[in-house]
Coordinates of C-alpha atoms in Angstrom, one line a residue:
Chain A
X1 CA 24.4 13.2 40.6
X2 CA 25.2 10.8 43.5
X3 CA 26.8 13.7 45.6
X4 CA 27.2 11.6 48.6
X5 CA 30.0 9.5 46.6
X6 CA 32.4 12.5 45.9
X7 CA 33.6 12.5 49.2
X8 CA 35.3 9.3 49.5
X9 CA 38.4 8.9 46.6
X10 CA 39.4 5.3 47.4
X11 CA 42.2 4.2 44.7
X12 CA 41.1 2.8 41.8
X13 CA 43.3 0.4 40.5
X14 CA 41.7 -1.1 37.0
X15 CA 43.3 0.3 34.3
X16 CA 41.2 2.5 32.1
X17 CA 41.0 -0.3 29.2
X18 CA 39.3 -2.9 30.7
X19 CA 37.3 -1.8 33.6
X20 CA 34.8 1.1 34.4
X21 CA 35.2 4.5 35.9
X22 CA 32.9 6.1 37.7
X23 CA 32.1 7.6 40.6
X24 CA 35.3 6.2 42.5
X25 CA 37.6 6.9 40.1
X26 CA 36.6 10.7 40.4
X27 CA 39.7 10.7 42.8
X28 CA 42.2 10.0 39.6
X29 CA 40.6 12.7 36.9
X30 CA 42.9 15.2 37.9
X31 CA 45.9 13.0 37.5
X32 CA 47.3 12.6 33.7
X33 CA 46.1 9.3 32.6
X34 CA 48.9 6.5 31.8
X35 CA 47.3 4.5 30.1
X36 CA 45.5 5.8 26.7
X37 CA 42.3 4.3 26.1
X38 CA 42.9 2.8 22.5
X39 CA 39.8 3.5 21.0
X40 CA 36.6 4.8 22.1
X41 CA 35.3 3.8 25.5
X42 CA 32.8 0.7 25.0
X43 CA 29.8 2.8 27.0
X44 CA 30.3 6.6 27.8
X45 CA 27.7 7.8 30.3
X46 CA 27.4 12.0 31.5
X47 CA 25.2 12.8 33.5
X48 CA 22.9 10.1 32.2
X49 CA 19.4 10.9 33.5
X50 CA 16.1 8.7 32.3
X51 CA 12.3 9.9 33.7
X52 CA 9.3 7.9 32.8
X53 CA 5.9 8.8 33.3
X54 CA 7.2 11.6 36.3
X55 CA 9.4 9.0 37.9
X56 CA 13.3 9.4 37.6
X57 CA 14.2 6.0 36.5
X58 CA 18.2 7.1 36.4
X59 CA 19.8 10.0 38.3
X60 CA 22.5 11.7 36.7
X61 CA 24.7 8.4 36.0
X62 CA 28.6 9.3 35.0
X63 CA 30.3 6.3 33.8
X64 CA 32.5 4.8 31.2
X65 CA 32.9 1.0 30.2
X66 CA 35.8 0.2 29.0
X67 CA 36.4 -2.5 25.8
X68 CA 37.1 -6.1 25.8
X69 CA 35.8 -7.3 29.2
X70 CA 33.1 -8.5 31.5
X71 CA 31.2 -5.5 32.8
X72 CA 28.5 -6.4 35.0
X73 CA 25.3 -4.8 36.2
X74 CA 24.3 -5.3 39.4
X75 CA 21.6 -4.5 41.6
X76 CA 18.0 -5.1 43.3
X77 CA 15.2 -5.7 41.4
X78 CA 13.8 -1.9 40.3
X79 CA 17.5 -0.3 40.3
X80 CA 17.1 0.5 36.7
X81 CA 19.5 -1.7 35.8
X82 CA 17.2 -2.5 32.6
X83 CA 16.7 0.6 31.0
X84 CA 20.1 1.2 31.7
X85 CA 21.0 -1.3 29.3
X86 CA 18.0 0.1 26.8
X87 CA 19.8 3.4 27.0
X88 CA 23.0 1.7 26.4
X89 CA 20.9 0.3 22.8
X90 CA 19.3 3.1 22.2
X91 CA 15.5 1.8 22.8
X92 CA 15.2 4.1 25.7
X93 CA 15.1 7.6 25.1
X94 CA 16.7 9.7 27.4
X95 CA 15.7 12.9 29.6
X96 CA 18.6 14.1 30.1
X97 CA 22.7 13.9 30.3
X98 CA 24.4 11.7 27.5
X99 CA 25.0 8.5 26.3
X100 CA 27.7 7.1 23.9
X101 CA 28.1 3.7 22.8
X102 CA 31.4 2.8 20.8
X103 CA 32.2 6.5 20.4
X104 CA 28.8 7.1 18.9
X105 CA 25.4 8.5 20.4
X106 CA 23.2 5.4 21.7
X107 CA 21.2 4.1 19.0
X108 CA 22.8 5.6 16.1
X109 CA 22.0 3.7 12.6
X110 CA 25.9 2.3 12.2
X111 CA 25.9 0.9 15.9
X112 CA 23.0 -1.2 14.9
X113 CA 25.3 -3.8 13.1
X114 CA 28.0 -3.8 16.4
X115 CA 25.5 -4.2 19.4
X116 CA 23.9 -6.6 20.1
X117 CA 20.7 -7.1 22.6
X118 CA 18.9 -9.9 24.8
X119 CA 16.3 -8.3 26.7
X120 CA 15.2 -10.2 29.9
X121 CA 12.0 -11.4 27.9
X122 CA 13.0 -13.8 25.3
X123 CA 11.9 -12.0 22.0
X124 CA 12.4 -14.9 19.6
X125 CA 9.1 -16.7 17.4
X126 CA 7.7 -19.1 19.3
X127 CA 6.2 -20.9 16.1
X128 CA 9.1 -21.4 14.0
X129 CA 12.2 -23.8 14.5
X130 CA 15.4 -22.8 16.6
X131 CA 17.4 -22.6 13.0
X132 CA 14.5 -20.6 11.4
X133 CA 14.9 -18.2 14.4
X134 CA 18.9 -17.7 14.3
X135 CA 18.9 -17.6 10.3
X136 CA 16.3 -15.0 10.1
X137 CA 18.4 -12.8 12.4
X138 CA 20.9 -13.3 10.1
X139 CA 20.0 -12.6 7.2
X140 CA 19.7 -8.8 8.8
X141 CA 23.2 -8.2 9.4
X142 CA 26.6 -8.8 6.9
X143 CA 27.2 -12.4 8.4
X144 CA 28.3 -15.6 6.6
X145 CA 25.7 -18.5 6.1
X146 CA 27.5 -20.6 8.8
X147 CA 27.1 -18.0 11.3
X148 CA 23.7 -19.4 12.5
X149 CA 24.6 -22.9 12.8
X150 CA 27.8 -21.1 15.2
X151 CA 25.9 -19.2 17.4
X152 CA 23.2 -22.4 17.7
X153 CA 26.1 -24.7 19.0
X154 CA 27.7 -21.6 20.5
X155 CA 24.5 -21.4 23.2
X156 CA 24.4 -25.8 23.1
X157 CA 20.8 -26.1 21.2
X158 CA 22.4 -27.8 18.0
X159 CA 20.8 -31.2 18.9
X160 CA 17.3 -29.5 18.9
X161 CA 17.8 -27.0 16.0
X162 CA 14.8 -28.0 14.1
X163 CA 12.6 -28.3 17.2
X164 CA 10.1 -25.4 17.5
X165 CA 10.7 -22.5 19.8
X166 CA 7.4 -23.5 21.5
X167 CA 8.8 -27.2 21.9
X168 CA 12.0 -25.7 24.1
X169 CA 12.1 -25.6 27.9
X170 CA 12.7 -22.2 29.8
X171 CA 15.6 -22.5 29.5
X172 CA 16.4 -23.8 26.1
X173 CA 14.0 -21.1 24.7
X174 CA 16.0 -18.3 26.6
X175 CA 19.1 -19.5 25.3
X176 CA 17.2 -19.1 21.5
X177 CA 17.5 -15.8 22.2
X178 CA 21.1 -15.5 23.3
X179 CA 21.8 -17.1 19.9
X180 CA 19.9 -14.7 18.1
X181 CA 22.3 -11.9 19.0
X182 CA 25.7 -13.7 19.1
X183 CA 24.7 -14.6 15.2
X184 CA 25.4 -11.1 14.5
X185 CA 28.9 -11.4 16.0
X186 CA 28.5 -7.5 17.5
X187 CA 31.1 -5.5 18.9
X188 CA 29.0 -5.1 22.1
X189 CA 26.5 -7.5 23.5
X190 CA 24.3 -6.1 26.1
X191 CA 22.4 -9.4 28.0
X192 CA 19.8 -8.3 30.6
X193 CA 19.9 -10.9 33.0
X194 CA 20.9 -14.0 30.1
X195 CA 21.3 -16.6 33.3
X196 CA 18.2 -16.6 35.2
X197 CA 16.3 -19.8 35.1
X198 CA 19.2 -21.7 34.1
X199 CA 20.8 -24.9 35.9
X200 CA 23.6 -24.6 37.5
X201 CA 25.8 -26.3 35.0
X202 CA 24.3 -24.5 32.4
X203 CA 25.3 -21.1 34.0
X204 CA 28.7 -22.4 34.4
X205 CA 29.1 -23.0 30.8
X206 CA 28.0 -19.3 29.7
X207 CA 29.9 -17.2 32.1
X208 CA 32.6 -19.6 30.4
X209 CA 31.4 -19.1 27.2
X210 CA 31.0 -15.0 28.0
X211 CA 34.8 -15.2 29.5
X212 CA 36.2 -16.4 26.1
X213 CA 34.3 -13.9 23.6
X214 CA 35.8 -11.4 26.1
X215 CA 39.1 -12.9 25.5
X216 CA 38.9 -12.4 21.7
X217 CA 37.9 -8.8 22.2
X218 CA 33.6 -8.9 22.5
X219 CA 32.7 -6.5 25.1
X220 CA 30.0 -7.6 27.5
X221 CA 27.8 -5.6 29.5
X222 CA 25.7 -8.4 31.9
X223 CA 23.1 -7.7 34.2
X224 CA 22.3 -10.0 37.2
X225 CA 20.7 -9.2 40.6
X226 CA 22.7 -12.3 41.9
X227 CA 25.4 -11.1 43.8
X228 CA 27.3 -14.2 43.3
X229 CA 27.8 -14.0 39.4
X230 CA 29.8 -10.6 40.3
X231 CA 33.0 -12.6 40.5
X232 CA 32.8 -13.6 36.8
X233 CA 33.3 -9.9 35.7
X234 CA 36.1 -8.1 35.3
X235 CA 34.7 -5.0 37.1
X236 CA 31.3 -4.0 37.9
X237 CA 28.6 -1.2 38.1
X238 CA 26.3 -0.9 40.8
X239 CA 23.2 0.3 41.0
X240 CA 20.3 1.5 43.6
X241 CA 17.3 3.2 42.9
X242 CA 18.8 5.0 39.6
X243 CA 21.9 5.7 41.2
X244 CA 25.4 4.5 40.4
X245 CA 26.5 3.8 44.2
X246 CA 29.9 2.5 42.8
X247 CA 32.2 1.3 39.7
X248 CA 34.5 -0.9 40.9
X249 CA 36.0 -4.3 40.2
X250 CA 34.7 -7.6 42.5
X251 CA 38.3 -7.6 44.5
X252 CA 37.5 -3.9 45.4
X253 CA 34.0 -4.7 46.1
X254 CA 35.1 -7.2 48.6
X255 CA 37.2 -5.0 49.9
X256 CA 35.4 -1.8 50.5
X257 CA 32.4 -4.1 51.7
X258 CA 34.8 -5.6 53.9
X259 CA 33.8 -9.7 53.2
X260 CA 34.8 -12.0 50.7
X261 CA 31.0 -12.8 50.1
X262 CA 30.0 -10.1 47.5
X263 CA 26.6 -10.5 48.6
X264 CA 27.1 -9.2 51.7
X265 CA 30.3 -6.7 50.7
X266 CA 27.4 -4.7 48.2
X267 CA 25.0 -4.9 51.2
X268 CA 27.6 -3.7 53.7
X269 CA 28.0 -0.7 50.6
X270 CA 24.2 0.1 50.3
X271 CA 24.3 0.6 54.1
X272 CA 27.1 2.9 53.9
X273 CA 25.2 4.8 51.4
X274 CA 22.5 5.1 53.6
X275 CA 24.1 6.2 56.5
X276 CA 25.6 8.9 54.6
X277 CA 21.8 9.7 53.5
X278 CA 20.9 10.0 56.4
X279 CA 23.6 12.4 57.9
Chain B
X1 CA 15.1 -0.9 1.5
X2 CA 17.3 -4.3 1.1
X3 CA 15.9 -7.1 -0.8
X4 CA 17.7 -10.0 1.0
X5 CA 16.1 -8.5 4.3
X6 CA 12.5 -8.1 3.1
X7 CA 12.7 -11.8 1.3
X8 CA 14.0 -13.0 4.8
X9 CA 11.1 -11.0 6.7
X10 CA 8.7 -12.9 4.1
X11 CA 9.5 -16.0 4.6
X12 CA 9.5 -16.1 8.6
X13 CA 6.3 -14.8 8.5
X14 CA 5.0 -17.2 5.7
X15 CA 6.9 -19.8 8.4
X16 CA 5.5 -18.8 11.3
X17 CA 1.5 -19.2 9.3
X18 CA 3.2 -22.9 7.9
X19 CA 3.0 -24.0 11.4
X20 CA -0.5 -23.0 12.3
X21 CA -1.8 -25.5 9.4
X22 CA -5.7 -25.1 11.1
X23 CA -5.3 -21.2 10.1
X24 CA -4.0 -21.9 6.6
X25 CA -7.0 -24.8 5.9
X26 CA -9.7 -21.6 7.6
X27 CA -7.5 -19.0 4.8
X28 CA -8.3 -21.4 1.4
X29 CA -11.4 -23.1 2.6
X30 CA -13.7 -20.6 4.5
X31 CA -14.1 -18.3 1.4
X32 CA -15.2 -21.4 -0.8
X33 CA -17.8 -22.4 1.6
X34 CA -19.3 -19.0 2.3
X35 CA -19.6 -18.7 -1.8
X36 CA -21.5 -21.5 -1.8
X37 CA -23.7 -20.7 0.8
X38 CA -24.6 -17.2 -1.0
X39 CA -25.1 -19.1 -4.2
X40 CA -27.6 -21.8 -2.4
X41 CA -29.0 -18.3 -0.8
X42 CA -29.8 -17.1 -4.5
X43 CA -30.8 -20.5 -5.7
X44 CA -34.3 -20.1 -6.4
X45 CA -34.7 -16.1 -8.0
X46 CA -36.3 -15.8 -10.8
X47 CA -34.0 -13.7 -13.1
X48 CA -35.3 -11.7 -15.6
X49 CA -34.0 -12.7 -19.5
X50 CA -30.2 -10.5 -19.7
X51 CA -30.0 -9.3 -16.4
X52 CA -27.3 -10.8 -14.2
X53 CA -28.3 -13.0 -11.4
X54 CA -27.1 -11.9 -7.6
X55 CA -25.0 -14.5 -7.4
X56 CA -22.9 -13.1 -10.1
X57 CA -22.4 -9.6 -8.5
X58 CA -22.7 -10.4 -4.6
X59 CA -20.5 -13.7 -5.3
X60 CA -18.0 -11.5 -7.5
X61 CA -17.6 -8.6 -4.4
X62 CA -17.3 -11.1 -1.9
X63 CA -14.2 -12.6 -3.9
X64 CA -12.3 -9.1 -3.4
X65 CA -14.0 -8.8 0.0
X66 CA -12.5 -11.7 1.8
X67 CA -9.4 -11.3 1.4
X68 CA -9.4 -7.6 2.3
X69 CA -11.1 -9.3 6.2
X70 CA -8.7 -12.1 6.4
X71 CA -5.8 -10.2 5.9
X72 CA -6.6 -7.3 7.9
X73 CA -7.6 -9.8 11.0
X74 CA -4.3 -12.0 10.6
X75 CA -2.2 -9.3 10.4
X76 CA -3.2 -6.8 13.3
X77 CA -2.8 -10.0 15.5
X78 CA 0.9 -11.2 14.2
X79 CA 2.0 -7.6 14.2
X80 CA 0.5 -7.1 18.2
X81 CA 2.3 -10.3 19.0
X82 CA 5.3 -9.1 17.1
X83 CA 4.9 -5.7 19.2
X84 CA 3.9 -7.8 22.4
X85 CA 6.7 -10.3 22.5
X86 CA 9.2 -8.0 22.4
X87 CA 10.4 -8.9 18.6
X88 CA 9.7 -5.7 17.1
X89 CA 12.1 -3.8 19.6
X90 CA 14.7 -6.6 18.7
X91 CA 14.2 -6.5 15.3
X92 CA 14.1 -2.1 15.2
X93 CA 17.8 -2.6 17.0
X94 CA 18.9 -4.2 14.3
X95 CA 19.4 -2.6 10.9
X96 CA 16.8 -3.7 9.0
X97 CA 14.8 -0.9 7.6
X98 CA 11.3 -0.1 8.4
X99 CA 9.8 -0.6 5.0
X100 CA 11.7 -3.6 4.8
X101 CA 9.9 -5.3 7.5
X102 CA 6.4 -3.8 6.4
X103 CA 6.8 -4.6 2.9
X104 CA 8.0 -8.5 4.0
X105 CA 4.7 -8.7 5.9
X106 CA 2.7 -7.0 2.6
X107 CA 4.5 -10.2 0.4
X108 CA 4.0 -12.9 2.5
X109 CA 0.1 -12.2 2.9
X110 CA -0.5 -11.2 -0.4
X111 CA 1.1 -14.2 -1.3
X112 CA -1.5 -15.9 0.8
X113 CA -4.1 -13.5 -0.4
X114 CA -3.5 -14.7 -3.7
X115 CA -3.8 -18.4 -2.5
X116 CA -6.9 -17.3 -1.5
X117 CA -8.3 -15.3 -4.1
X118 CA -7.3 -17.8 -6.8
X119 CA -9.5 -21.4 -4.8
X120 CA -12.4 -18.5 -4.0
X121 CA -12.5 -17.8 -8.0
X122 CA -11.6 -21.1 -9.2
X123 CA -15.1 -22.3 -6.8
X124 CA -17.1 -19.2 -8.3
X125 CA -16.2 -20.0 -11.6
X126 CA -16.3 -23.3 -12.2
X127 CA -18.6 -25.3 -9.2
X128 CA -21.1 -22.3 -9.1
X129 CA -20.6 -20.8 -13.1
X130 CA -19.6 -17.3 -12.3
X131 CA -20.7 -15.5 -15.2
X132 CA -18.9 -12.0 -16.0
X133 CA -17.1 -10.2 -19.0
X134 CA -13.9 -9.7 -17.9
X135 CA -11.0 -12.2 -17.0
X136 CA -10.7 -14.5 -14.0
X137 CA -6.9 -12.8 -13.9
X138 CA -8.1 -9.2 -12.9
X139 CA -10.2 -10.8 -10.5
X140 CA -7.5 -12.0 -8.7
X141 CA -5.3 -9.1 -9.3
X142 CA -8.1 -6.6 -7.3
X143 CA -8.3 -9.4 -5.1
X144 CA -4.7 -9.4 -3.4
X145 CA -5.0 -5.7 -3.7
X146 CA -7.5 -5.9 -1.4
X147 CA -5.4 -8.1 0.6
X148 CA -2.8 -5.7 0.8
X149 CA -4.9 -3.1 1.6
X150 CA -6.0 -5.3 4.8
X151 CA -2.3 -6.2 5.7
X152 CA -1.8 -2.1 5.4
X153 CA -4.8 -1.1 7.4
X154 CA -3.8 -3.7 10.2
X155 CA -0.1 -3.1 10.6
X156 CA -1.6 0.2 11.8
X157 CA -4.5 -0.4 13.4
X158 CA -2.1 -3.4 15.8
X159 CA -0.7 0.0 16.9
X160 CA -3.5 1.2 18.6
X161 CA -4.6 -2.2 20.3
X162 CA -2.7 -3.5 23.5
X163 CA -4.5 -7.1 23.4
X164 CA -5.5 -8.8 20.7
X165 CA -9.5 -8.8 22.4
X166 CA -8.6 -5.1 21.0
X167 CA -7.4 -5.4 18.2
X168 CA -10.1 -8.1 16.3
X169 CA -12.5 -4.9 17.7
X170 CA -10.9 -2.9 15.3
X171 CA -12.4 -5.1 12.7
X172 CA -16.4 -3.1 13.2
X173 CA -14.8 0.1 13.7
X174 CA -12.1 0.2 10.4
X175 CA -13.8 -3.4 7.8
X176 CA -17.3 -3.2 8.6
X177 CA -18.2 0.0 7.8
X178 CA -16.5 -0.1 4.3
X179 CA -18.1 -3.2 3.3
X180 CA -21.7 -1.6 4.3
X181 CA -20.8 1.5 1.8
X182 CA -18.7 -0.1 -0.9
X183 CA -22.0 -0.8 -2.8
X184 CA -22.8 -4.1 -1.7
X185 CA -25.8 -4.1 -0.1
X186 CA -27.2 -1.0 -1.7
X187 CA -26.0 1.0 -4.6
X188 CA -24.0 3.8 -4.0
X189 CA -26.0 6.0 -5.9
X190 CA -29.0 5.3 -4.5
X191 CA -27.3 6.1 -0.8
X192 CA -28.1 9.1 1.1
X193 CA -25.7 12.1 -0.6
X194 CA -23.9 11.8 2.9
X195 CA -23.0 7.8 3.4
X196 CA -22.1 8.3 -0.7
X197 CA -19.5 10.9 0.1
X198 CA -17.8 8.5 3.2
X199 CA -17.9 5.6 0.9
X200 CA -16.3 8.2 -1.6
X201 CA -13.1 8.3 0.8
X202 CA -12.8 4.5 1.6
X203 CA -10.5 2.2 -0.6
X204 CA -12.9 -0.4 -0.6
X205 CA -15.5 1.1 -2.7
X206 CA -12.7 1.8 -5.3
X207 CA -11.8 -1.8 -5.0
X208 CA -15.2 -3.1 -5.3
X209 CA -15.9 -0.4 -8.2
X210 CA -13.2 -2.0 -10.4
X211 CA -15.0 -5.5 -10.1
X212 CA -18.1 -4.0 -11.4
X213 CA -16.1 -2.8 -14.3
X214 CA -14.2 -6.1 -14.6
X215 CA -18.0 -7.5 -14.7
X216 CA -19.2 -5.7 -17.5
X217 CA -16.3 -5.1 -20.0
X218 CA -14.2 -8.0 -21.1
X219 CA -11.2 -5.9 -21.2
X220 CA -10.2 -3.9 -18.6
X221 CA -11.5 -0.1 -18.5
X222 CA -10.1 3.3 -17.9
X223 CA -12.2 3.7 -15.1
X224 CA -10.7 0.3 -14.2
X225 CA -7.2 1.6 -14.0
X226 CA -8.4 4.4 -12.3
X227 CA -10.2 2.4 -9.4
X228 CA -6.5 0.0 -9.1
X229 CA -4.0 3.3 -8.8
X230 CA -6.6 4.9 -5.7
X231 CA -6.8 1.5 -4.0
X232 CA -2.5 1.2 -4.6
X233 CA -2.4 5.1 -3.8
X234 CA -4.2 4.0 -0.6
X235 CA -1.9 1.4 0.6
X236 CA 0.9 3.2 0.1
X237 CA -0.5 6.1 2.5
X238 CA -1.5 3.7 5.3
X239 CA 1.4 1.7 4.8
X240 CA 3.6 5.2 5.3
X241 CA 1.5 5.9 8.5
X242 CA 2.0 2.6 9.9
X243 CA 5.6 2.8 9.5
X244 CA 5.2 6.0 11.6
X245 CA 4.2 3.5 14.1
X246 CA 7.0 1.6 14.3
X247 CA 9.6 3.4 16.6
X248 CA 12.9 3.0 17.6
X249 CA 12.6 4.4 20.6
X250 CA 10.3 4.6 23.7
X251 CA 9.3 6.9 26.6

């Protein structure tokens, strides 16, 4: 595990219910806990550690999300940010350490009908309509009928629900997708990278749209390698090359990176991570 | 298994073919035209007073034959772009079952299948005056068999293809070889004792046996029965193995 982290305790001041521990929050496991996590933790990683083909993907990752919030996943292209998140489903299997989603191992038969996946590719049929996409997805989980007309206005595509897939633009087609798993109205929805290719007004409305399924109690787990989106979660994990270099929320990432721009406060961290290498 | 799932699988895929109308016309019509060019082939044979002419056995196999090719070449290429695109890991996060998906595919072809099967018999009976003992009906009933048995066969041959340049090469290596032994072009009994004991262990020939029986009793034989439960028995076991393909989870 990221051994160079232990060293520094800085405070960590979101409460164990919405927010992530981690690394940083190391500091605080000795001290009795106020605050009792109501349930389960959302995401529960120990040692979490993930080798393909000879390479370590992830390196001993300790985490836990908690429910009912933003969490997001940031970090370069290659920081394993996405089989992170097919860990966290349960596609990925695992070399080592543990994973546990909603109290359960990752990718345990119940947990299939409470998480819910976009991968970074849109996997949606190309060749049938938008509706004929969202209903069949559906018709796999214990949904009402009007669930699929919900999540196709939910994402904005109602005025082209009978368009096919194919007809879409990127965009459009990406938010098919999205659709696909909010139909199943999970417990946990896992989006690899959901806003890239969008306009901007378009990324507007579904950080909006993500902030107000947080409200009613969805938990989101959101990976971006745009530092900017940071600030629409509610606390954030960071990754670099496999490692979690930090858990943390955005006002503690300004913080400890010392500038408001969290672009340049997660650079400011890699470089203090590497400077500690180094020594 | 969940009824509501597998209906649902069935009629996304029979969707997805709705929209590729060129494929649908190549499904009904090909078969039609390629009897009638084995019957034009035959045309002029002199055929002895009681015996059968070829037309009536070659036409009959290639009835149950076609579908078995179609099916098998449709469905290794949805099921690659289904494994491809990325929709197969969405859809094995999910909680449909594993058979349920395979089986939806199985129904939605062999409802195809039996599209097929029925214009290919409807042309061999009544444009080129098919001439055999045994109902139209079993015909059709070996025929989407066969289909099946192709939809089976290329669920899990799509596993072992990356492309679909790959996967239409399975086509030599798993369809060809069982239509050269099924008794087609030369009767099994007069084979080598060696190619008679491979075409002993391919589906095909049991599928192709049961139309020679369907050919020469009215009603349907023992031997018959026998032929339909190996060529079921068969789907079944590739159908297992192919959902041995399907996995949750990757390396």
């Amino acid at each position: 595990m990221a051994k160079h982290l232990k060293e520094q305790s800085q405070p960590y001041d979101g409460g164990p219910q919405r927010g992530v521990r981690g690394p940083d929050a190391d500091g605080q496991r000795s001290q009795p806990d106020r605050v009792q996590q109501p349930g389960p933790a959302a995401v529960a990683a120990r040692d979490l550690t993930v080798r393909r083909s000879g390479n370590t993907v992830l390196d001993g990752l300790d985490f836990t999300v908690g429910t009912g919030a933003i969490t997001g996943l940031l970090g370069p292209s290659g920081s394993g940010k996405t089989t992170l998140m097919r860990a966290m489903v349960g596609v990925q299997r695992i070399s080592g350490g543990t994973i546990e989603v909603l109290g359960r191992p990752a990718g345990s038969p119940s947990l299939r009908s409470r998480v819910g996946y976009v991968a970074q590719t849109s996997s949606v049929y190309p060749d049938i309509t938008v509706e004929d996409n969202v209903r069949y997805f559906a018709a796999l989980f214990p949904v009402p009928r009007s669930a699929a007309a919900e999540a196709i206005d939910a994402v904005g595509l109602s005025p082209y629900a009978k368009r096919r897939a194919a007809d879409l633009s990127g965009g459009q087609f990406s938010r098919v997708s999205l659709a696909c798993a909010l139909v199943s109205q999970p417990d946990l929805l896992i989006l690899d990278e959901p806003t890239v290719g969008l306009d901007p007004v378009l990324r507007v409305e579904l950080w909006d749209r993500f902030a107000r399924m947080a409200e009613a109690g969805t938990t989101l787990i959101i990976s971006s390698h745009v530092m900017e989106e940071a600030s629409h979660c509610q606390s954030l994990l960071l990754l670099r090359e496999g490692r979690l270099l930090s858990a943390l929320s955005p006002a503690d990432l300004q913080r400890r990176g010392g500038s408001e721009d969290l672009e340049r406060a997660f650079l400011a961290l890699i470089r203090d991570a590497e400077t500690r290498e180094a020594a | 298994m969940n009824v509501h799932m597998l209906g649902a699988t069935a009629a996304r895929v029979l969707k997805q073919l709705r929209d590729d109308r060129r494929s649908i016309a190549l499904i009904l019509v090909v078969p039609a035209l390629l009897l009638a060019v084995v019957y034009y082939l035959f045309e002029n044979e002199t055929v002895l007073p009681g015996a059968p002419r070829t037309f009536d056995r070659v036409g009959l196999m290639m009835l149950a034959i076609f579908p078995f090719v179609v099916m098998f070449l449709i469905t290794s290429i949805t099921m690659l772009r289904e494994r491809t695109t990325g929709t197969l890991e969405r859809l094995l996060t999910t909680p449909i079952h594993k058979a349920d998906l395979l089986f939806g595919y199985g129904l939605a072809f062999s409802l195809m299948a039996a599209l097929q099967a029925a214009v290919a018999t409807a042309v061999a009976y009544f444009v080129f005056e098919l001439n055999i003992e045994g109902s139209g009906g079993l015909v059709i009933l070996i025929a989407v068999i066969n289909a099946v048995l192709g939809v089976a066969l290329g669920l899990l041959c799509s596993a072992f293809a990356r492309t679909e340049f790959q996967a239409v090469q399975f086509m030599p290596v798993v369809v060809v070889p069982q239509i050269l032994l099924c008794g087609l072009f030369v009767a099994r009994e007069e084979m080598a004792d060696w190619l008679e004991a491979i075409s002993n262990v391919m589906p095909l020939t049991y599928a192709v046996d049961a139309l020679q029986e369907t050919a020469a009793n009215a009603d349907p034989t023992n031997e018959f029965w026998v032929d339909l439960i190996v060529v079921s028995g068969c789907v079944v076991v590739v159908l297992l193995l192919a959902s041995l393909t399907l996995r949750r989870q990757s390396k």
